[in-house]
Structure formats: C-alpha cells, structure tokens
Short mmCIF file of C-alpha atoms and ligand atoms in Angstrom, two decimals:
data_model
loop_
_atom_site.label_atom_id
_atom_site.label_comp_id
_atom_site.label_asym_id
_atom_site.label_seq_id
_atom_site.Cartn_x
_atom_site.Cartn_y
_atom_site.Cartn_z
CA MET A 83 82.63 149.60 204.77
CA PRO A 84 84.30 146.33 203.70
CA GLU A 85 86.23 144.43 206.35
CA ASN A 86 89.47 145.02 204.46
CA LEU A 87 90.15 148.70 204.03
CA VAL A 88 93.03 147.93 201.68
CA GLU A 89 93.15 144.97 199.35
CA ILE A 90 96.04 144.62 196.93
CA LYS A 91 96.14 141.84 194.40
CA GLU A 92 99.05 140.79 192.19
CA LEU A 93 100.54 144.26 192.23
CA HIS A 94 103.46 144.86 189.89
CA LYS A 95 105.29 148.12 189.33
CA SER A 96 108.18 148.77 186.98
CA PHE A 97 110.13 151.91 186.31
CA GLY A 98 111.46 151.32 182.81
CA ASP A 99 113.13 147.92 183.00
CA ASN A 100 113.48 148.14 186.79
CA HIS A 101 110.84 145.67 187.99
CA VAL A 102 110.37 147.04 191.51
CA LEU A 103 107.19 145.40 192.83
CA ARG A 104 106.98 141.77 191.79
CA GLY A 105 103.54 140.53 192.72
CA ILE A 106 102.31 141.88 196.02
CA ASP A 107 99.18 140.42 197.63
CA PHE A 108 98.26 142.19 200.75
CA LYS A 109 95.32 143.27 202.89
CA VAL A 110 94.84 145.73 205.69
CA ALA A 111 91.75 145.27 207.85
CA GLN A 112 89.73 148.13 209.25
CA GLY A 113 91.49 149.39 212.39
CA GLU A 114 94.64 147.37 211.77
CA VAL A 115 98.15 148.78 212.19
CA VAL A 116 100.60 147.23 209.74
CA CYS A 117 104.30 148.04 209.79
CA VAL A 118 106.33 147.41 206.65
CA ILE A 119 110.03 146.77 207.17
CA GLY A 120 112.82 145.84 204.79
CA PRO A 121 116.09 146.98 203.29
CA SER A 122 116.51 150.17 201.33
CA GLY A 123 115.40 149.74 197.72
CA SER A 124 113.08 146.82 198.46
CA GLY A 125 110.04 148.74 197.20
CA LYS A 126 108.42 149.85 200.47
CA SER A 127 107.84 153.45 199.38
CA THR A 128 106.65 152.35 195.96
CA LEU A 129 104.12 150.04 197.60
CA LEU A 130 102.82 152.84 199.81
CA ARG A 131 102.67 155.22 196.85
CA CYS A 132 100.67 152.69 194.86
CA VAL A 133 98.09 152.59 197.67
CA ASN A 134 97.15 156.21 197.04
CA LEU A 135 98.10 156.21 193.38
CA LEU A 136 101.02 158.58 193.68
CA GLU A 137 102.47 155.81 191.52
CA VAL A 138 100.32 154.08 188.93
CA PRO A 139 100.67 150.29 189.19
CA SER A 140 101.95 148.49 186.09
CA SER A 141 99.44 145.71 186.75
CA GLY A 142 97.30 144.33 189.53
CA THR A 143 94.52 145.90 191.54
CA VAL A 144 94.43 148.23 194.51
CA LEU A 145 91.14 148.45 196.39
CA VAL A 146 90.73 151.03 199.13
CA ALA A 147 87.44 151.00 201.04
CA GLY A 148 86.04 148.84 198.25
CA GLU A 149 86.92 151.45 195.63
CA ASP A 150 89.14 150.16 192.81
CA LEU A 151 91.86 152.79 192.42
CA THR A 152 93.19 151.00 189.36
CA ASP A 153 89.87 151.17 187.52
CA PRO A 154 90.26 153.91 184.90
CA ASP A 155 86.51 154.59 185.17
CA GLY A 156 86.54 154.71 188.96
CA ASN A 157 86.38 157.82 191.06
CA ILE A 158 90.01 157.98 192.13
CA ASP A 159 89.80 161.41 193.71
CA ALA A 160 86.91 160.36 195.93
CA ALA A 161 88.76 157.26 197.08
CA ARG A 162 92.00 159.12 197.61
CA ARG A 163 90.35 161.80 199.69
CA HIS A 164 90.09 159.34 202.54
CA ILE A 165 93.78 158.46 202.57
CA GLY A 166 96.22 160.58 204.54
CA MET A 167 99.93 160.38 203.86
CA VAL A 168 102.89 161.49 205.92
CA PHE A 169 106.34 161.52 204.36
CA GLN A 170 109.87 161.50 205.66
CA SER A 171 110.22 165.13 204.59
CA PHE A 172 107.40 167.11 206.13
CA ASN A 173 106.55 169.12 203.00
CA LEU A 174 104.84 171.96 204.85
CA PHE A 175 104.22 175.22 203.03
CA PRO A 176 106.89 177.49 204.52
CA HIS A 177 104.97 180.75 204.14
CA HIS A 178 101.87 179.39 205.87
CA THR A 179 101.38 179.00 209.62
CA ALA A 180 100.77 175.60 211.19
CA ILE A 181 97.01 176.11 211.25
CA SER A 182 96.97 177.47 207.71
CA ASN A 183 98.90 174.40 206.53
CA CYS A 184 96.15 172.29 208.08
CA MET A 185 93.37 174.34 206.46
CA LEU A 186 94.49 174.57 202.82
CA ALA A 187 93.51 171.14 201.49
CA GLN A 188 90.28 171.16 203.47
CA GLN A 189 89.31 174.33 201.64
CA THR A 190 90.54 173.42 198.16
CA VAL A 191 89.82 169.68 198.06
CA LEU A 192 86.90 169.27 200.47
CA LYS A 193 85.49 172.76 199.70
CA ARG A 194 85.08 173.47 203.39
CA GLY A 195 84.44 177.03 204.45
CA LYS A 196 87.21 178.86 206.25
CA LYS A 197 85.54 178.79 209.64
CA ASP A 198 84.90 175.04 209.58
CA ALA A 199 88.38 174.36 208.20
CA ARG A 200 89.94 176.41 210.99
CA LYS A 201 87.95 174.55 213.64
CA VAL A 202 88.98 171.11 212.31
CA ALA A 203 92.61 172.23 211.91
CA ALA A 204 92.71 173.56 215.48
CA GLU A 205 91.27 170.32 216.85
CA ASN A 206 93.88 168.27 215.05
CA LEU A 207 96.79 170.50 216.08
CA ASP A 208 95.58 170.09 219.67
CA ARG A 209 95.36 166.34 219.09
CA VAL A 210 99.08 166.18 218.17
CA GLY A 211 100.05 168.32 221.15
CA LEU A 212 100.61 171.64 219.35
CA THR A 213 97.98 173.75 221.08
CA ASP A 214 100.45 176.60 221.56
CA LYS A 215 101.82 176.50 217.99
CA HIS A 216 98.77 177.16 215.82
CA ASP A 217 100.17 180.43 214.48
CA ALA A 218 103.82 179.41 214.20
CA TYR A 219 105.54 179.24 210.81
CA PRO A 220 107.34 175.97 209.99
CA ALA A 221 110.79 177.57 210.23
CA LYS A 222 110.08 178.35 213.89
CA LEU A 223 109.23 174.74 214.67
CA SER A 224 111.51 171.79 215.41
CA GLY A 225 111.54 168.85 213.01
CA GLY A 226 109.39 166.86 215.42
CA GLN A 227 106.87 169.67 215.65
CA GLN A 228 106.83 170.08 211.87
CA GLN A 229 106.15 166.39 211.43
CA ARG A 230 103.32 166.62 213.95
CA VAL A 231 101.84 169.50 211.92
CA ALA A 232 102.09 167.24 208.86
CA ILE A 233 100.18 164.55 210.75
CA ALA A 234 97.56 167.09 211.89
CA ARG A 235 97.25 168.27 208.30
CA ALA A 236 96.60 164.74 207.10
CA LEU A 237 94.10 164.13 209.93
CA SER A 238 92.25 167.33 209.06
CA MET A 239 91.10 165.61 205.89
CA GLU A 240 89.40 163.04 208.12
CA PRO A 241 91.01 160.04 206.48
CA ASN A 242 90.02 156.48 207.22
CA LEU A 243 93.51 155.26 206.28
CA MET A 244 96.85 156.81 207.20
CA LEU A 245 100.04 156.00 205.30
CA PHE A 246 103.37 156.82 206.92
CA ASP A 247 106.62 156.56 204.96
CA GLU A 248 109.53 156.58 207.40
CA PRO A 249 108.02 159.51 209.31
CA THR A 250 110.89 159.73 211.79
CA SER A 251 113.88 159.03 209.54
CA ALA A 252 114.73 162.69 208.94
CA LEU A 253 114.52 163.62 212.62
CA ASP A 254 117.25 164.12 215.17
CA PRO A 255 117.12 161.17 217.57
CA GLU A 256 115.77 163.23 220.46
CA LEU A 257 112.74 164.27 218.36
CA VAL A 258 111.71 160.80 217.22
CA GLY A 259 109.81 159.95 220.40
CA GLU A 260 107.28 162.78 220.22
CA VAL A 261 106.23 161.73 216.70
CA LEU A 262 106.01 158.05 217.62
CA THR A 263 103.91 158.99 220.65
CA VAL A 264 101.39 160.75 218.40
CA MET A 265 101.33 157.74 216.07
CA ARG A 266 100.88 155.33 218.97
CA ARG A 267 97.92 157.36 220.20
CA LEU A 268 96.36 157.34 216.73
CA ALA A 269 96.72 153.57 216.63
CA GLU A 270 95.05 153.28 220.03
CA GLU A 271 92.17 155.43 218.76
CA GLY A 272 91.57 152.78 216.12
CA MET A 273 93.03 154.48 213.04
CA THR A 274 93.91 152.10 210.23
CA MET A 275 97.61 152.63 209.58
CA LEU A 276 100.19 151.40 207.11
CA VAL A 277 103.61 152.43 208.36
CA VAL A 278 107.00 152.01 206.70
CA THR A 279 109.50 152.29 209.51
CA HIS A 280 112.93 151.34 210.76
CA GLU A 281 111.78 151.80 214.35
CA MET A 282 111.69 148.17 215.40
CA ALA A 283 110.68 148.95 218.99
CA PHE A 284 107.68 150.89 217.67
CA ALA A 285 106.77 148.09 215.26
CA ARG A 286 107.01 145.52 218.04
CA GLU A 287 104.85 147.50 220.38
CA VAL A 288 102.23 149.07 218.11
CA ALA A 289 101.86 146.89 215.00
CA ASP A 290 99.17 144.26 214.76
CA ARG A 291 101.13 142.83 211.86
CA VAL A 292 104.63 143.24 210.49
CA VAL A 293 105.40 142.75 206.80
CA PHE A 294 108.99 142.13 205.72
CA MET A 295 109.72 143.10 202.11
CA ASP A 296 112.81 142.40 200.08
CA GLY A 297 113.37 142.56 196.34
CA GLY A 298 109.84 143.71 195.59
CA VAL A 299 108.06 140.82 197.27
CA ILE A 300 106.65 140.14 200.72
CA VAL A 301 109.10 137.63 202.15
CA GLU A 302 107.21 137.01 205.36
CA GLN A 303 104.52 138.56 207.52
CA GLY A 304 102.91 137.92 210.86
CA THR A 305 102.65 139.31 214.34
CA PRO A 306 105.61 141.36 215.59
CA ASP A 307 106.59 138.46 217.82
CA GLU A 308 106.64 136.15 214.83
CA VAL A 309 108.43 138.35 212.30
CA ILE A 310 110.75 140.37 214.54
CA GLY A 311 110.98 137.96 217.46
CA ASN A 312 111.19 134.69 215.59
CA PRO A 313 111.81 135.24 211.86
CA GLN A 314 111.61 132.16 209.64
CA GLU A 315 113.25 133.33 206.43
CA ALA A 316 117.01 133.78 205.99
CA ARG A 317 116.54 137.23 204.41
CA THR A 318 114.46 138.42 207.37
CA LYS A 319 117.03 137.13 209.85
CA GLU A 320 119.85 138.82 207.94
CA PHE A 321 117.97 142.15 207.81
CA LEU A 322 117.12 142.07 211.50
CA ARG A 323 120.68 141.20 212.42
CA ARG A 324 121.75 144.44 210.72
CA VAL A 325 119.10 146.75 212.19
CA LEU A 326 118.54 145.46 215.72
P1 ADP B 1333 112.38 151.60 199.58
O1 ADP B 1333 111.34 152.58 199.98
O2 ADP B 1333 112.14 150.21 200.10
O3 ADP B 1333 113.77 152.05 199.90
P2 ADP B 1333 111.65 152.37 196.89
O4 ADP B 1333 110.25 151.93 196.68
O5 ADP B 1333 111.89 153.80 197.18
O6 ADP B 1333 112.33 151.44 198.00
O7 ADP B 1333 112.52 152.04 195.61
C1 ADP B 1333 112.57 150.76 195.03
C2 ADP B 1333 113.24 150.86 193.68
O8 ADP B 1333 112.42 151.64 192.81
C3 ADP B 1333 114.60 151.52 193.69
O9 ADP B 1333 115.42 150.83 192.79
C4 ADP B 1333 114.31 152.91 193.18
O10 ADP B 1333 115.42 153.44 192.52
C5 ADP B 1333 113.16 152.69 192.22
N1 ADP B 1333 112.27 153.85 192.12
C6 ADP B 1333 111.45 154.32 193.08
N2 ADP B 1333 110.74 155.38 192.66
C7 ADP B 1333 111.13 155.60 191.37
C8 ADP B 1333 110.77 156.56 190.37
N3 ADP B 1333 109.83 157.49 190.60
N4 ADP B 1333 111.38 156.48 189.17
C9 ADP B 1333 112.30 155.53 188.93
N5 ADP B 1333 112.68 154.60 189.81
C10 ADP B 1333 112.13 154.62 191.02
MG1 MG B 1334 111.47 154.37 201.00
#
C-alpha cells in the first residue's frame, strides 16, 4: 500500500461553463483524518465525489491506493470497492431491515454468500452501537440511527478509505453527537477518513489536518490549530467568523 492512500493532482471539474474545481492538489496519508471545510458552493462535495468517481474529473488525476481512477484502462470498480461513502441523506432502502441494508452490496458487489454477509453486517451494526436494531426497518429508526446504519453499511464493504459528506447536516441537533461519536471511534481505530463537515468542534478534535476550500481551490490547510485556531488567509478568517 502506498503511503498516500489518496493522491489528487491538478484536478479540474466543470459542469458546463461552471468551472467548479480549479486545480486541486491534495493527498491523504494512510490512517489520516482530513476534514474539509468551506462555504456552500465551494466544491467540497464535488471534490469528494471525484475521489470515488461519482463525478468524472474534467482533467487531472485521482489516485486511490495507487490505482489511477482517471485512467480509462484502469480497473475503476476494483479501486472503488475499497472506498466507503456516507452522505447527508442516509439513502437506506426503506423496505429492507438494517441488517439487510448492510448485506445487499456485499452480496451483489463482493459476491459474498448470505451467511458471511450477515455475519459481517451484524458485526458492523454492533460496531456502530445498533446491536438491538438489526431487524428494524429504517422508518422505525431515528435519523441518527439511520445514519449509523449507513456507516455500518459502508464499513461492511471493508473499505480502506471512508468519505463523509456532511453526515450530520440533516440531523436534529440532539442526534448529531451519536453519529460523531461513531466517527470519532473509527478515526481512533485508524480508518483513513475524508470528512466534509461544518462541525468545527469535531474537526478541531478529530482531524489530523483541516483543508479550507473556497471558489474551487484549497485556500489553506494545516493542523486544526493552524487553520481553525490561527487562520492566515482573509477568506478563511471570514468563513470562520460566520460559522464559529
Ligand atoms: P459544496 O459541497 O461545497 O456546497 P458543491 O460541490 O456541491 O459545493 O457545488 C459546487 C458547485 O458545483 C455549485 O455551483 C453547484 O451548483 C455545482 N454542481 C455540483 N454538482 C453539480 C451537478 N451534478 N451538475 C451541475 N452542477 C453541479
Ligand atoms: Mg456539499
């Protein structure tokens, strides 16, 4: 495994004449937790989506675990298989139980047998604190519990990189903590994580590195103390003044 699990070079992405990502160079080391912050519309989600090719970059390269996702001859599916993604909206299948939600992709994508898939799913539901909810349908779960199922589902694919796009933004305030707790534990276990978040306290406490984006570029990055505690750029200061 290369030292950098993610390596992005000169990444550009346009939607029509909307030039959204304007030259992103960026690395995530094995085991590193990177939080991406920045105003709405700055390209944070687009960046994350380019890392697992939910969006196809206009130019530049995206390497994940040494695999070039932008190489048309590369094995994109194989590379992508090791990337888990958790969205703001949980996107669970409503007519499947929690455990079934965690089994489906294992069976279809990884071709795991039902028994093995169930075992892995159960382990990961336990891991996110949902031991008593294996057989619950999403509608019977709180938003925080649904998001934890979504995390367990991603973990059931045994990813070596987890992407989180504002995983707590759709939650009632009292449910945010339980999801952040699960994410904090994952970080402590050594999971490599790229997290778009507005939770500055979480970023300060858990991130090894904070990246501030604005206008499709990385304006500044560094330790949480540097970027959140002592920002250098006017745009970073302005953003933090609004969110802190
Ligand atoms: P952020 O996550 O920082 O709020 P986004 O990456 O979602 O920013 O969006 C950045 C810009 O890209 C916005 O102007 C948005 O309208 C545009 N954009 C994002 N996704 C698409 C898409 N699939 N099609 C067209 N425009 C898009
Ligand atoms: Mg976004």
